[in-house]
Amino acid sequence: MRRSVEDLLEPVDADLATLYPGDRAEPQPVHTVYVSAADAEEQTPRSWGDEARRIADAASVVLGELADDDVVQIVRDRLRTNPIEDLRIDLEDGYGWRADAAEDADARRAGEVLAEWTRHRPFAPRSAGVRAKGLGAVERRRGLRTLELVLDAAGGIPDGFVFTVPKLRDVRQVDAVNLLCAEFERVHGVPEGSLRYELQIEIPQAILGPDGRATVGEAVHRGAPRLRGLHYGTYDYSAACGIVSAQQSLAHPVADHAKNVMQAAAAQTGVWLSDGSTQVMPTGDEAQVAAALRRHHSLVLRSLERGYYQGWDMHPGHLITRWAAVTGFFRSAMPPAAARLQGYLARRGGDVVDEPATAMSLALVVERGLAAGAFTEAEVTALAPQCTAIRLAQLRATGGALLDE
């Protein structure tokens, strides 16, 4: 009887281990910045940081309302040293349609810029890439040519390179992307699986297919292991659902529904989830800038509270409130999480008795905060001596199960 049960369940165990390998050890970036290919240059990360600091100085009163002194100092340091974690050079909606010769030139320049950024780390984005035009019948030829020119000009696949596939509508498009990746890897002589991509979910058919199935769920598993993330496209998705422009927002119910489905589809697969953008920029007079900063800070916090740990930033001013919200969120979450983990690791009870899954979740909170620079390991271990980076990684790897010393 037992052997029969094992024969039945061993293939199930193998399938689940393959389909749901768990969270990746690599830290997820807190944001993705989009810059038009017409504007991207080697100095873009530094110039964005400089402009963000200028805006922060001018809006210091607002920044002080949104964050305490410790958070403000961390944000200012980040804007000075490494303001952008993940950056896309945009050759799609943020670039538009231009003459082929013009896009060819911008694609080649994008590849050169990407190669340069890899040489400036750690003071440059640790991951970067492009968003070319998608796989629809109208734009497919142009998008494929652009991606090919980018990689050729970069001299291959730069370290940390990722490209965004916009406007997913059908899971068979994922098969085409996998085929393209394999061919680019062959041409450039790099190991299979080197080229990574993310899918932009900005059309309702990417959430719900004609047969009633969750398209994005199947796309996640067809894309593995190359698929790195799912990115929500706020305005295309809202418009396709018939939401008038004045009501289009990350916080609209149609956005929440789409992201809830994306979140469930990506859970425990190692595929990251990213929220989208806001179109409200911190520009104009002092009151307009202040209102935009408060709005963006509120939206970022809302995303973090719902487990969307990444989002899009479209303006240097967004870097201020992105880092302020992320830093403040994790600094607030760390002390109680560390205290509970200390009790769990010490195998003693407390006000809350946590199970392994909760311990893993608590460990992820602390790990994300460490990766974002919200606090240091020394700050964590001062509160919870057993919560070292090594122990946190063990909890993540074991699903919260305690290993014998």
C-alpha atoms as a printed R data frame, in Angstrom:
    type eleno elety resid chain resno       x      y       z
1   ATOM     1    CA   MET     A     1   0.000  0.000   0.000
2   ATOM     2    CA   ARG     A     2   2.719  2.460   0.962
3   ATOM     3    CA   ARG     A     3   4.667  1.703  -2.229
4   ATOM     4    CA   SER     A     4   1.553  2.391  -4.290
5   ATOM     5    CA   VAL     A     5   1.104  5.743  -2.584
6   ATOM     6    CA   GLU     A     6   4.762  6.599  -3.219
7   ATOM     7    CA   ASP     A     7   4.474  5.598  -6.882
8   ATOM     8    CA   LEU     A     8   1.464  7.878  -7.223
9   ATOM     9    CA   LEU     A     9   2.943 10.883  -5.405
10  ATOM    10    CA   GLU     A    10   6.618 10.878  -6.395
11  ATOM    11    CA   PRO     A    11   5.825 12.344  -9.844
12  ATOM    12    CA   VAL     A    12   3.614 14.916  -8.110
13  ATOM    13    CA   ASP     A    13   6.484 15.878  -5.820
14  ATOM    14    CA   ALA     A    14   8.804 16.251  -8.803
15  ATOM    15    CA   ASP     A    15   6.318 18.383 -10.731
16  ATOM    16    CA   LEU     A    16   5.662 20.685  -7.775
17  ATOM    17    CA   ALA     A    17   9.374 21.113  -7.125
18  ATOM    18    CA   THR     A    18   9.886 22.124 -10.755
19  ATOM    19    CA   LEU     A    19   6.841 24.350 -11.087
20  ATOM    20    CA   TYR     A    20   7.113 26.026  -7.677
21  ATOM    21    CA   PRO     A    21  10.795 26.269  -6.718
22  ATOM    22    CA   GLY     A    22  10.181 29.157  -4.298
23  ATOM    23    CA   ASP     A    23  11.574 32.673  -4.061
24  ATOM    24    CA   ARG     A    24  14.846 33.433  -5.763
25  ATOM    25    CA   ALA     A    25  17.886 34.229  -3.649
26  ATOM    26    CA   GLU     A    26  18.690 37.209  -5.890
27  ATOM    27    CA   PRO     A    27  17.291 40.442  -4.389
28  ATOM    28    CA   GLN     A    28  14.312 41.886  -6.240
29  ATOM    29    CA   PRO     A    29  14.801 45.502  -7.343
30  ATOM    30    CA   VAL     A    30  12.464 47.961  -5.647
31  ATOM    31    CA   HIS     A    31  11.648 49.666  -8.939
32  ATOM    32    CA   THR     A    32  12.163 49.787 -12.679
33  ATOM    33    CA   VAL     A    33  12.910 53.163 -14.239
34  ATOM    34    CA   TYR     A    34  11.841 53.763 -17.833
35  ATOM    35    CA   VAL     A    35  13.744 56.226 -20.046
36  ATOM    36    CA   SER     A    36  13.054 56.842 -23.722
37  ATOM    37    CA   ALA     A    37  15.794 55.586 -26.031
38  ATOM    38    CA   ALA     A    38  15.907 59.093 -27.494
39  ATOM    39    CA   ASP     A    39  17.061 60.396 -24.091
40  ATOM    40    CA   ALA     A    40  19.086 57.536 -22.579
41  ATOM    41    CA   GLU     A    41  22.805 58.073 -22.207
42  ATOM    42    CA   GLU     A    42  25.703 56.848 -20.117
43  ATOM    43    CA   GLN     A    43  25.131 59.559 -17.487
44  ATOM    44    CA   THR     A    44  21.380 58.956 -17.148
45  ATOM    45    CA   PRO     A    45  21.514 57.228 -13.725
46  ATOM    46    CA   ARG     A    46  23.724 59.965 -12.274
47  ATOM    47    CA   SER     A    47  21.727 62.795 -13.840
48  ATOM    48    CA   TRP     A    48  18.471 61.327 -12.506
49  ATOM    49    CA   GLY     A    49  20.003 61.142  -9.047
50  ATOM    50    CA   ASP     A    50  21.216 64.743  -9.279
51  ATOM    51    CA   GLU     A    51  17.803 65.982 -10.382
52  ATOM    52    CA   ALA     A    52  16.100 63.968  -7.642
53  ATOM    53    CA   ARG     A    53  18.352 65.575  -5.037
54  ATOM    54    CA   ARG     A    54  17.531 69.027  -6.401
55  ATOM    55    CA   ILE     A    55  13.808 68.305  -6.114
56  ATOM    56    CA   ALA     A    56  14.288 66.848  -2.631
57  ATOM    57    CA   ASP     A    57  16.119 69.979  -1.496
58  ATOM    58    CA   ALA     A    58  13.351 72.206  -2.831
59  ATOM    59    CA   ALA     A    59  10.659 70.016  -1.260
60  ATOM    60    CA   SER     A    60  12.457 69.305   2.014
61  ATOM    61    CA   VAL     A    61   9.391 70.236   4.087
62  ATOM    62    CA   VAL     A    62   7.250 67.660   2.277
63  ATOM    63    CA   LEU     A    63   9.979 65.032   2.528
64  ATOM    64    CA   GLY     A    64  10.175 65.697   6.256
65  ATOM    65    CA   GLU     A    65   6.430 65.106   6.535
66  ATOM    66    CA   LEU     A    66   6.695 61.774   4.756
67  ATOM    67    CA   ALA     A    67   9.739 60.347   6.534
68  ATOM    68    CA   ASP     A    68  11.742 60.706   9.750
69  ATOM    69    CA   ASP     A    69  15.299 62.011   9.857
70  ATOM    70    CA   ASP     A    70  16.917 58.561   9.594
71  ATOM    71    CA   VAL     A    71  14.904 57.673   6.522
72  ATOM    72    CA   VAL     A    72  15.576 61.049   4.897
73  ATOM    73    CA   GLN     A    73  19.326 60.583   5.379
74  ATOM    74    CA   ILE     A    74  19.231 57.095   3.870
75  ATOM    75    CA   VAL     A    75  17.246 58.433   0.908
76  ATOM    76    CA   ARG     A    76  19.670 61.294   0.328
77  ATOM    77    CA   ASP     A    77  22.633 58.912   0.448
78  ATOM    78    CA   ARG     A    78  20.938 56.596  -2.015
79  ATOM    79    CA   LEU     A    79  20.173 59.421  -4.447
80  ATOM    80    CA   ARG     A    80  23.821 60.434  -4.345
81  ATOM    81    CA   THR     A    81  25.418 56.998  -4.749
82  ATOM    82    CA   ASN     A    82  23.083 54.597  -6.549
83  ATOM    83    CA   PRO     A    83  19.641 56.062  -7.236
84  ATOM    84    CA   ILE     A    84  18.422 53.496  -9.811
85  ATOM    85    CA   GLU     A    85  18.419 49.720  -9.258
86  ATOM    86    CA   ASP     A    86  16.793 48.564 -12.487
87  ATOM    87    CA   LEU     A    87  16.475 50.537 -15.729
88  ATOM    88    CA   ARG     A    88  14.796 49.991 -19.100
89  ATOM    89    CA   ILE     A    89  15.654 51.926 -22.202
90  ATOM    90    CA   ASP     A    90  12.258 52.266 -23.820
91  ATOM    91    CA   LEU     A    91  11.687 51.763 -27.537
92  ATOM    92    CA   GLU     A    92   7.971 51.095 -27.211
93  ATOM    93    CA   ASP     A    93   5.180 53.404 -25.978
94  ATOM    94    CA   GLY     A    94   7.560 55.848 -24.300
95  ATOM    95    CA   TYR     A    95   9.483 56.145 -27.566
96  ATOM    96    CA   GLY     A    96   6.783 55.911 -30.199
97  ATOM    97    CA   TRP     A    97   6.990 55.185 -33.913
98  ATOM    98    CA   ARG     A    98   9.875 56.771 -35.772
99  ATOM    99    CA   ALA     A    99  11.572 56.232 -39.094
100 ATOM   100    CA   ASP     A   100  13.391 52.906 -39.264
101 ATOM   101    CA   ALA     A   101  16.746 54.613 -39.661
102 ATOM   102    CA   ALA     A   102  16.148 56.663 -36.506
103 ATOM   103    CA   GLU     A   103  15.106 53.649 -34.426
104 ATOM   104    CA   ASP     A   104  18.012 51.611 -35.780
105 ATOM   105    CA   ALA     A   105  20.411 54.304 -34.596
106 ATOM   106    CA   ASP     A   106  18.750 54.603 -31.183
107 ATOM   107    CA   ALA     A   107  18.739 50.817 -30.750
108 ATOM   108    CA   ARG     A   108  22.460 50.627 -31.457
109 ATOM   109    CA   ARG     A   109  23.146 53.484 -29.072
110 ATOM   110    CA   ALA     A   110  21.008 51.771 -26.423
111 ATOM   111    CA   GLY     A   111  23.183 48.661 -26.698
112 ATOM   112    CA   GLU     A   112  26.344 50.727 -26.283
113 ATOM   113    CA   VAL     A   113  24.910 52.525 -23.260
114 ATOM   114    CA   LEU     A   114  23.882 49.248 -21.629
115 ATOM   115    CA   ALA     A   115  27.394 47.894 -22.054
116 ATOM   116    CA   GLU     A   116  28.802 51.057 -20.467
117 ATOM   117    CA   TRP     A   117  26.524 50.783 -17.441
118 ATOM   118    CA   THR     A   118  27.904 47.332 -16.650
119 ATOM   119    CA   ARG     A   119  31.345 48.925 -16.306
120 ATOM   120    CA   HIS     A   120  30.157 51.526 -13.782
121 ATOM   121    CA   ARG     A   121  28.746 49.188 -11.158
122 ATOM   122    CA   PRO     A   122  28.095 49.371  -8.251
123 ATOM   123    CA   PHE     A   123  27.337 53.009  -9.079
124 ATOM   124    CA   ALA     A   124  25.012 52.072 -11.936
125 ATOM   125    CA   PRO     A   125  21.852 49.945 -12.198
126 ATOM   126    CA   ARG     A   126  22.579 46.331 -11.255
127 ATOM   127    CA   SER     A   127  20.099 45.209 -13.902
128 ATOM   128    CA   ALA     A   128  19.146 47.008 -17.086
129 ATOM   129    CA   GLY     A   129  17.750 46.342 -20.511
130 ATOM   130    CA   VAL     A   130  15.224 47.460 -23.072
131 ATOM   131    CA   ARG     A   131  11.545 47.399 -23.849
132 ATOM   132    CA   ALA     A   132  11.198 46.880 -27.584
133 ATOM   133    CA   LYS     A   133   7.934 46.787 -29.483
134 ATOM   134    CA   GLY     A   134   5.824 43.687 -28.933
135 ATOM   135    CA   LEU     A   135   4.839 40.567 -30.811
136 ATOM   136    CA   GLY     A   136   1.603 41.778 -32.412
137 ATOM   137    CA   ALA     A   137   1.309 41.544 -36.178
138 ATOM   138    CA   VAL     A   138   1.827 45.276 -36.749
139 ATOM   139    CA   GLU     A   139   4.855 45.861 -34.556
140 ATOM   140    CA   ARG     A   140   6.571 42.451 -34.520
141 ATOM   141    CA   ARG     A   141   9.109 43.018 -37.299
142 ATOM   142    CA   ARG     A   142  10.232 46.319 -35.820
143 ATOM   143    CA   GLY     A   143  10.505 44.956 -32.294
144 ATOM   144    CA   LEU     A   144  12.609 41.961 -33.300
145 ATOM   145    CA   ARG     A   145  14.984 44.078 -35.363
146 ATOM   146    CA   THR     A   146  15.400 46.526 -32.492
147 ATOM   147    CA   LEU     A   147  16.236 43.810 -29.980
148 ATOM   148    CA   GLU     A   148  18.741 42.267 -32.372
149 ATOM   149    CA   LEU     A   149  20.468 45.626 -32.933
150 ATOM   150    CA   VAL     A   150  20.626 46.311 -29.188
151 ATOM   151    CA   LEU     A   151  22.392 43.023 -28.452
152 ATOM   152    CA   ASP     A   152  24.741 43.371 -31.412
153 ATOM   153    CA   ALA     A   153  25.783 46.860 -30.321
154 ATOM   154    CA   ALA     A   154  26.228 45.713 -26.720
155 ATOM   155    CA   GLY     A   155  28.630 43.031 -27.912
156 ATOM   156    CA   GLY     A   156  26.379 40.244 -26.726
157 ATOM   157    CA   ILE     A   157  24.266 39.907 -23.605
158 ATOM   158    CA   PRO     A   158  25.455 42.335 -20.902
159 ATOM   159    CA   ASP     A   159  25.571 41.128 -17.317
160 ATOM   160    CA   GLY     A   160  22.199 41.823 -15.691
161 ATOM   161    CA   PHE     A   161  20.440 42.325 -19.027
162 ATOM   162    CA   VAL     A   162  16.683 41.818 -19.168
163 ATOM   163    CA   PHE     A   163  14.163 42.816 -21.806
164 ATOM   164    CA   THR     A   164  10.471 43.556 -21.456
165 ATOM   165    CA   VAL     A   165   7.876 41.965 -23.732
166 ATOM   166    CA   PRO     A   166   4.894 44.336 -23.864
167 ATOM   167    CA   LYS     A   167   1.229 43.617 -24.503
168 ATOM   168    CA   LEU     A   168   1.059 39.876 -23.899
169 ATOM   169    CA   ARG     A   169  -2.225 38.507 -25.245
170 ATOM   170    CA   ASP     A   170  -1.694 34.782 -25.845
171 ATOM   171    CA   VAL     A   171   0.532 32.164 -24.197
172 ATOM   172    CA   ARG     A   172   1.874 31.111 -27.590
173 ATOM   173    CA   GLN     A   173   3.675 34.445 -27.690
174 ATOM   174    CA   VAL     A   174   5.733 33.180 -24.736
175 ATOM   175    CA   ASP     A   175   6.831 30.201 -26.827
176 ATOM   176    CA   ALA     A   176   8.006 32.630 -29.509
177 ATOM   177    CA   VAL     A   177   9.997 34.646 -26.954
178 ATOM   178    CA   ASN     A   178  11.697 31.475 -25.705
179 ATOM   179    CA   LEU     A   179  12.611 30.586 -29.282
180 ATOM   180    CA   LEU     A   180  14.086 34.054 -29.831
181 ATOM   181    CA   CYS     A   181  16.117 33.821 -26.634
182 ATOM   182    CA   ALA     A   182  17.586 30.481 -27.641
183 ATOM   183    CA   GLU     A   183  18.580 31.846 -31.053
184 ATOM   184    CA   PHE     A   184  20.173 34.995 -29.617
185 ATOM   185    CA   GLU     A   185  22.131 32.838 -27.158
186 ATOM   186    CA   ARG     A   186  23.353 30.621 -29.984
187 ATOM   187    CA   VAL     A   187  24.405 33.586 -32.120
188 ATOM   188    CA   HIS     A   188  26.286 35.258 -29.273
189 ATOM   189    CA   GLY     A   189  27.811 32.053 -27.962
190 ATOM   190    CA   VAL     A   190  26.497 32.259 -24.402
191 ATOM   191    CA   PRO     A   191  25.095 29.431 -22.237
192 ATOM   192    CA   GLU     A   192  21.479 28.418 -22.659
193 ATOM   193    CA   GLY     A   193  19.232 30.338 -20.260
194 ATOM   194    CA   SER     A   194  21.474 33.429 -20.115
195 ATOM   195    CA   LEU     A   195  18.856 35.714 -21.660
196 ATOM   196    CA   ARG     A   196  16.038 36.744 -19.307
197 ATOM   197    CA   TYR     A   197  12.811 38.622 -19.956
198 ATOM   198    CA   GLU     A   198   9.712 39.935 -18.234
199 ATOM   199    CA   LEU     A   199   6.128 40.001 -19.474
200 ATOM   200    CA   GLN     A   200   4.100 43.178 -19.361
201 ATOM   201    CA   ILE     A   201   0.502 42.494 -18.397
202 ATOM   202    CA   GLU     A   202  -1.422 45.380 -19.901
203 ATOM   203    CA   ILE     A   203  -4.231 43.752 -21.865
204 ATOM   204    CA   PRO     A   204  -7.140 41.888 -20.201
205 ATOM   205    CA   GLN     A   205  -6.591 38.806 -22.383
206 ATOM   206    CA   ALA     A   206  -3.302 38.306 -20.513
207 ATOM   207    CA   ILE     A   207  -5.341 37.763 -17.339
208 ATOM   208    CA   LEU     A   208  -8.362 35.878 -18.654
209 ATOM   209    CA   GLY     A   209  -8.299 33.931 -21.906
210 ATOM   210    CA   PRO     A   210 -11.208 33.077 -24.218
211 ATOM   211    CA   ASP     A   211 -11.587 29.659 -22.578
212 ATOM   212    CA   GLY     A   212 -11.872 31.153 -19.100
213 ATOM   213    CA   ARG     A   213  -8.376 30.106 -18.050
214 ATOM   214    CA   ALA     A   214  -5.878 32.474 -16.410
215 ATOM   215    CA   THR     A   215  -3.557 33.200 -19.320
216 ATOM   216    CA   VAL     A   216  -0.876 34.634 -17.062
217 ATOM   217    CA   GLY     A   217  -0.743 31.444 -14.990
218 ATOM   218    CA   GLU     A   218   0.116 29.336 -18.013
219 ATOM   219    CA   ALA     A   219   2.498 32.028 -19.281
220 ATOM   220    CA   VAL     A   220   4.497 31.903 -16.046
221 ATOM   221    CA   HIS     A   221   5.200 28.194 -16.432
222 ATOM   222    CA   ARG     A   222   5.810 28.324 -20.178
223 ATOM   223    CA   GLY     A   223   8.295 31.113 -19.568
224 ATOM   224    CA   ALA     A   224  10.267 29.321 -16.848
225 ATOM   225    CA   PRO     A   225  13.146 29.495 -16.189
226 ATOM   226    CA   ARG     A   226  13.863 32.484 -18.440
227 ATOM   227    CA   LEU     A   227  10.906 34.541 -17.241
228 ATOM   228    CA   ARG     A   228  12.045 36.972 -14.540
229 ATOM   229    CA   GLY     A   229   8.990 39.077 -13.800
230 ATOM   230    CA   LEU     A   230   5.416 40.158 -14.477
231 ATOM   231    CA   HIS     A   231   4.909 43.910 -14.828
232 ATOM   232    CA   TYR     A   232   1.486 45.499 -14.606
233 ATOM   233    CA   GLY     A   233   0.716 48.160 -17.238
234 ATOM   234    CA   THR     A   234  -1.592 50.625 -15.542
235 ATOM   235    CA   TYR     A   235  -2.984 52.708 -18.360
236 ATOM   236    CA   ASP     A   236  -3.242 50.288 -21.281
237 ATOM   237    CA   TYR     A   237  -4.980 47.754 -19.042
238 ATOM   238    CA   SER     A   238  -7.376 50.303 -17.550
239 ATOM   239    CA   ALA     A   239  -8.228 51.730 -20.945
240 ATOM   240    CA   ALA     A   240  -8.858 48.267 -22.388
241 ATOM   241    CA   CYS     A   241 -11.293 47.642 -19.518
242 ATOM   242    CA   GLY     A   242 -13.180 50.832 -20.425
243 ATOM   243    CA   ILE     A   243 -12.016 52.926 -17.467
244 ATOM   244    CA   VAL     A   244 -12.078 56.642 -18.277
245 ATOM   245    CA   SER     A   245  -8.722 58.391 -18.064
246 ATOM   246    CA   ALA     A   246  -9.591 60.431 -14.964
247 ATOM   247    CA   GLN     A   247 -10.138 57.192 -12.998
248 ATOM   248    CA   GLN     A   248  -7.158 55.208 -14.268
249 ATOM   249    CA   SER     A   249  -4.835 54.421 -11.361
250 ATOM   250    CA   LEU     A   250  -2.822 51.732  -9.633
251 ATOM   251    CA   ALA     A   251  -5.530 51.824  -6.956
252 ATOM   252    CA   HIS     A   252  -8.535 51.206  -9.241
253 ATOM   253    CA   PRO     A   253 -10.439 47.920  -8.654
254 ATOM   254    CA   VAL     A   254  -9.603 46.611 -12.138
255 ATOM   255    CA   ALA     A   255  -5.923 47.112 -11.333
256 ATOM   256    CA   ASP     A   256  -6.277 45.300  -8.027
257 ATOM   257    CA   HIS     A   257  -8.020 42.371  -9.725
258 ATOM   258    CA   ALA     A   258  -5.334 42.020 -12.393
259 ATOM   259    CA   LYS     A   259  -2.518 42.215  -9.857
260 ATOM   260    CA   ASN     A   260  -4.222 39.733  -7.538
261 ATOM   261    CA   VAL     A   261  -4.342 37.204 -10.374
262 ATOM   262    CA   MET     A   262  -0.731 37.969 -11.300
263 ATOM   263    CA   GLN     A   263   0.302 37.577  -7.669
264 ATOM   264    CA   ALA     A   264  -1.363 34.194  -7.333
265 ATOM   265    CA   ALA     A   265   0.085 33.015 -10.652
266 ATOM   266    CA   ALA     A   266   3.631 34.034  -9.694
267 ATOM   267    CA   ALA     A   267   3.531 32.853  -6.067
268 ATOM   268    CA   GLN     A   268   6.353 30.418  -5.180
269 ATOM   269    CA   THR     A   269   7.554 30.285  -8.791
270 ATOM   270    CA   GLY     A   270  10.516 32.650  -8.403
271 ATOM   271    CA   VAL     A   271   8.893 35.086 -10.849
272 ATOM   272    CA   TRP     A   272   8.769 38.634  -9.486
273 ATOM   273    CA   LEU     A   273   5.694 40.857  -9.558
274 ATOM   274    CA   SER     A   274   5.936 44.564 -10.317
275 ATOM   275    CA   ASP     A   275   3.257 47.209  -9.997
276 ATOM   276    CA   GLY     A   276   2.957 49.809 -12.735
277 ATOM   277    CA   SER     A   277   3.394 53.565 -12.867
278 ATOM   278    CA   THR     A   278   1.594 56.778 -12.107
279 ATOM   279    CA   GLN     A   279   1.314 59.430 -14.809
280 ATOM   280    CA   VAL     A   280   1.376 62.270 -12.260
281 ATOM   281    CA   MET     A   281   4.842 63.825 -12.319
282 ATOM   282    CA   PRO     A   282   6.325 66.092  -9.603
283 ATOM   283    CA   THR     A   283   6.555 69.122 -11.869
284 ATOM   284    CA   GLY     A   284   5.018 72.580 -11.930
285 ATOM   285    CA   ASP     A   285   4.758 74.991  -9.036
286 ATOM   286    CA   GLU     A   286   5.577 74.187  -5.423
287 ATOM   287    CA   ALA     A   287   2.043 73.021  -4.585
288 ATOM   288    CA   GLN     A   288   1.879 70.735  -7.636
289 ATOM   289    CA   VAL     A   289   5.236 69.158  -6.828
290 ATOM   290    CA   ALA     A   290   4.214 68.605  -3.211
291 ATOM   291    CA   ALA     A   291   0.914 67.004  -4.207
292 ATOM   292    CA   ALA     A   292   2.607 64.694  -6.715
293 ATOM   293    CA   LEU     A   293   5.223 63.595  -4.177
294 ATOM   294    CA   ARG     A   294   2.572 62.828  -1.568
295 ATOM   295    CA   ARG     A   295   0.501 60.927  -4.129
296 ATOM   296    CA   HIS     A   296   3.411 58.805  -5.314
297 ATOM   297    CA   HIS     A   297   4.536 58.054  -1.756
298 ATOM   298    CA   SER     A   298   1.008 56.917  -0.893
299 ATOM   299    CA   LEU     A   299   0.783 54.685  -3.961
300 ATOM   300    CA   VAL     A   300   4.143 53.053  -3.278
301 ATOM   301    CA   LEU     A   301   3.145 52.335   0.325
302 ATOM   302    CA   ARG     A   302  -0.147 50.886  -0.891
303 ATOM   303    CA   SER     A   303   1.712 48.533  -3.213
304 ATOM   304    CA   LEU     A   304   4.135 47.446  -0.487
305 ATOM   305    CA   GLU     A   305   1.277 46.717   1.903
306 ATOM   306    CA   ARG     A   306  -0.257 44.435  -0.737
307 ATOM   307    CA   GLY     A   307   2.970 42.547  -1.390
308 ATOM   308    CA   TYR     A   308   3.970 44.299  -4.625
309 ATOM   309    CA   TYR     A   309   7.592 45.094  -3.821
310 ATOM   310    CA   GLN     A   310   8.545 46.615  -7.150
311 ATOM   311    CA   GLY     A   311   7.020 49.381  -9.270
312 ATOM   312    CA   TRP     A   312   7.712 51.706 -12.162
313 ATOM   313    CA   ASP     A   313   9.271 55.136 -11.819
314 ATOM   314    CA   MET     A   314   8.976 57.573 -14.704
315 ATOM   315    CA   HIS     A   315  10.545 60.790 -13.375
316 ATOM   316    CA   PRO     A   316  13.589 61.654 -11.213
317 ATOM   317    CA   GLY     A   317  11.244 63.007  -8.543
318 ATOM   318    CA   HIS     A   318   9.693 59.563  -8.198
319 ATOM   319    CA   LEU     A   319  13.024 58.273  -6.908
320 ATOM   320    CA   ILE     A   320  12.630 60.434  -3.799
321 ATOM   321    CA   THR     A   321   9.292 59.015  -2.748
322 ATOM   322    CA   ARG     A   322  10.111 55.494  -3.954
323 ATOM   323    CA   TRP     A   323  13.120 55.256  -1.659
324 ATOM   324    CA   ALA     A   324  11.381 57.126   1.171
325 ATOM   325    CA   ALA     A   325   8.393 54.769   1.095
326 ATOM   326    CA   VAL     A   326  10.480 51.602   0.715
327 ATOM   327    CA   THR     A   327  12.952 52.591   3.427
328 ATOM   328    CA   GLY     A   328  10.280 53.703   5.874
329 ATOM   329    CA   PHE     A   329   8.162 50.608   5.237
330 ATOM   330    CA   PHE     A   330  10.951 48.141   5.941
331 ATOM   331    CA   ARG     A   331  12.424 50.086   8.854
332 ATOM   332    CA   SER     A   332   9.006 49.982  10.512
333 ATOM   333    CA   ALA     A   333   8.535 46.286   9.732
334 ATOM   334    CA   MET     A   334  11.968 45.103  10.841
335 ATOM   335    CA   PRO     A   335  11.872 45.408  14.686
336 ATOM   336    CA   PRO     A   336   8.713 43.321  15.246
337 ATOM   337    CA   ALA     A   337   9.747 40.836  12.551
338 ATOM   338    CA   ALA     A   338  13.220 40.445  14.060
339 ATOM   339    CA   ALA     A   339  11.801 39.988  17.576
340 ATOM   340    CA   ARG     A   340   9.433 37.254  16.412
341 ATOM   341    CA   LEU     A   341  12.207 35.548  14.464
342 ATOM   342    CA   GLN     A   342  14.502 35.658  17.485
343 ATOM   343    CA   GLY     A   343  11.894 33.819  19.539
344 ATOM   344    CA   TYR     A   344  11.324 31.331  16.741
345 ATOM   345    CA   LEU     A   345  15.041 30.656  16.222
346 ATOM   346    CA   ALA     A   346  15.569 30.327  19.961
347 ATOM   347    CA   ARG     A   347  12.724 27.778  19.988
348 ATOM   348    CA   ARG     A   348  10.769 29.656  22.569
349 ATOM   349    CA   GLY     A   349   7.285 31.088  22.524
350 ATOM   350    CA   GLY     A   350   6.181 34.667  22.895
351 ATOM   351    CA   ASP     A   351   3.161 36.819  22.358
352 ATOM   352    CA   VAL     A   352   2.765 35.149  18.947
353 ATOM   353    CA   VAL     A   353   3.621 31.530  18.197
354 ATOM   354    CA   ASP     A   354   4.750 31.390  14.590
355 ATOM   355    CA   GLU     A   355   4.657 28.498  12.155
356 ATOM   356    CA   PRO     A   356   7.416 27.773   9.603
357 ATOM   357    CA   ALA     A   357   5.593 29.546   6.738
358 ATOM   358    CA   THR     A   358   5.229 32.674   8.858
359 ATOM   359    CA   ALA     A   359   8.881 32.493   9.891
360 ATOM   360    CA   MET     A   360   9.861 32.327   6.235
361 ATOM   361    CA   SER     A   361   7.687 35.378   5.519
362 ATOM   362    CA   LEU     A   362   9.245 37.283   8.424
363 ATOM   363    CA   ALA     A   363  12.714 36.382   7.171
364 ATOM   364    CA   LEU     A   364  11.822 37.657   3.697
365 ATOM   365    CA   VAL     A   365  10.716 40.998   5.167
366 ATOM   366    CA   VAL     A   366  14.098 41.441   6.845
367 ATOM   367    CA   GLU     A   367  16.001 40.242   3.764
368 ATOM   368    CA   ARG     A   368  14.131 42.664   1.515
369 ATOM   369    CA   GLY     A   369  14.868 45.532   3.883
370 ATOM   370    CA   LEU     A   370  18.555 44.636   3.980
371 ATOM   371    CA   ALA     A   371  18.716 44.418   0.180
372 ATOM   372    CA   ALA     A   372  17.010 47.812  -0.135
373 ATOM   373    CA   GLY     A   373  19.472 49.403   2.285
374 ATOM   374    CA   ALA     A   374  16.717 50.318   4.753
375 ATOM   375    CA   PHE     A   375  18.890 49.073   7.619
376 ATOM   376    CA   THR     A   376  22.088 47.106   8.214
377 ATOM   377    CA   GLU     A   377  22.653 43.589   9.458
378 ATOM   378    CA   ALA     A   378  24.182 45.108  12.601
379 ATOM   379    CA   GLU     A   379  20.906 46.919  13.302
380 ATOM   380    CA   VAL     A   380  19.026 43.642  12.951
381 ATOM   381    CA   THR     A   381  21.333 41.566  15.164
382 ATOM   382    CA   ALA     A   382  21.385 44.293  17.806
383 ATOM   383    CA   LEU     A   383  17.683 43.535  18.287
384 ATOM   384    CA   ALA     A   384  17.797 39.827  17.437
385 ATOM   385    CA   PRO     A   385  21.277 38.278  17.733
386 ATOM   386    CA   GLN     A   386  20.338 35.068  15.908
387 ATOM   387    CA   CYS     A   387  18.894 36.885  12.882
388 ATOM   388    CA   THR     A   388  22.070 36.900  10.837
389 ATOM   389    CA   ALA     A   389  21.975 37.034   7.055
390 ATOM   390    CA   ILE     A   390  22.980 33.375   6.962
391 ATOM   391    CA   ARG     A   391  20.121 32.284   9.218
392 ATOM   392    CA   LEU     A   392  17.630 34.374   7.255
393 ATOM   393    CA   ALA     A   393  18.750 32.727   4.017
394 ATOM   394    CA   GLN     A   394  18.365 29.307   5.641
395 ATOM   395    CA   LEU     A   395  14.794 30.078   6.661
396 ATOM   396    CA   ARG     A   396  13.981 31.170   3.125
397 ATOM   397    CA   ALA     A   397  15.579 28.073   1.621
398 ATOM   398    CA   THR     A   398  13.844 25.652   3.991
399 ATOM   399    CA   GLY     A   399  10.411 27.260   3.962
400 ATOM   400    CA   GLY     A   400  10.902 28.373   7.555
401 ATOM   401    CA   ALA     A   401  11.854 24.946   8.884
402 ATOM   402    CA   LEU     A   402  14.516 25.011  11.597
403 ATOM   403    CA   LEU     A   403  17.719 23.109  10.928
404 ATOM   404    CA   ASP     A   404  19.471 21.382  13.794
405 ATOM   405    CA   GLU     A   405  22.598 23.212  14.898
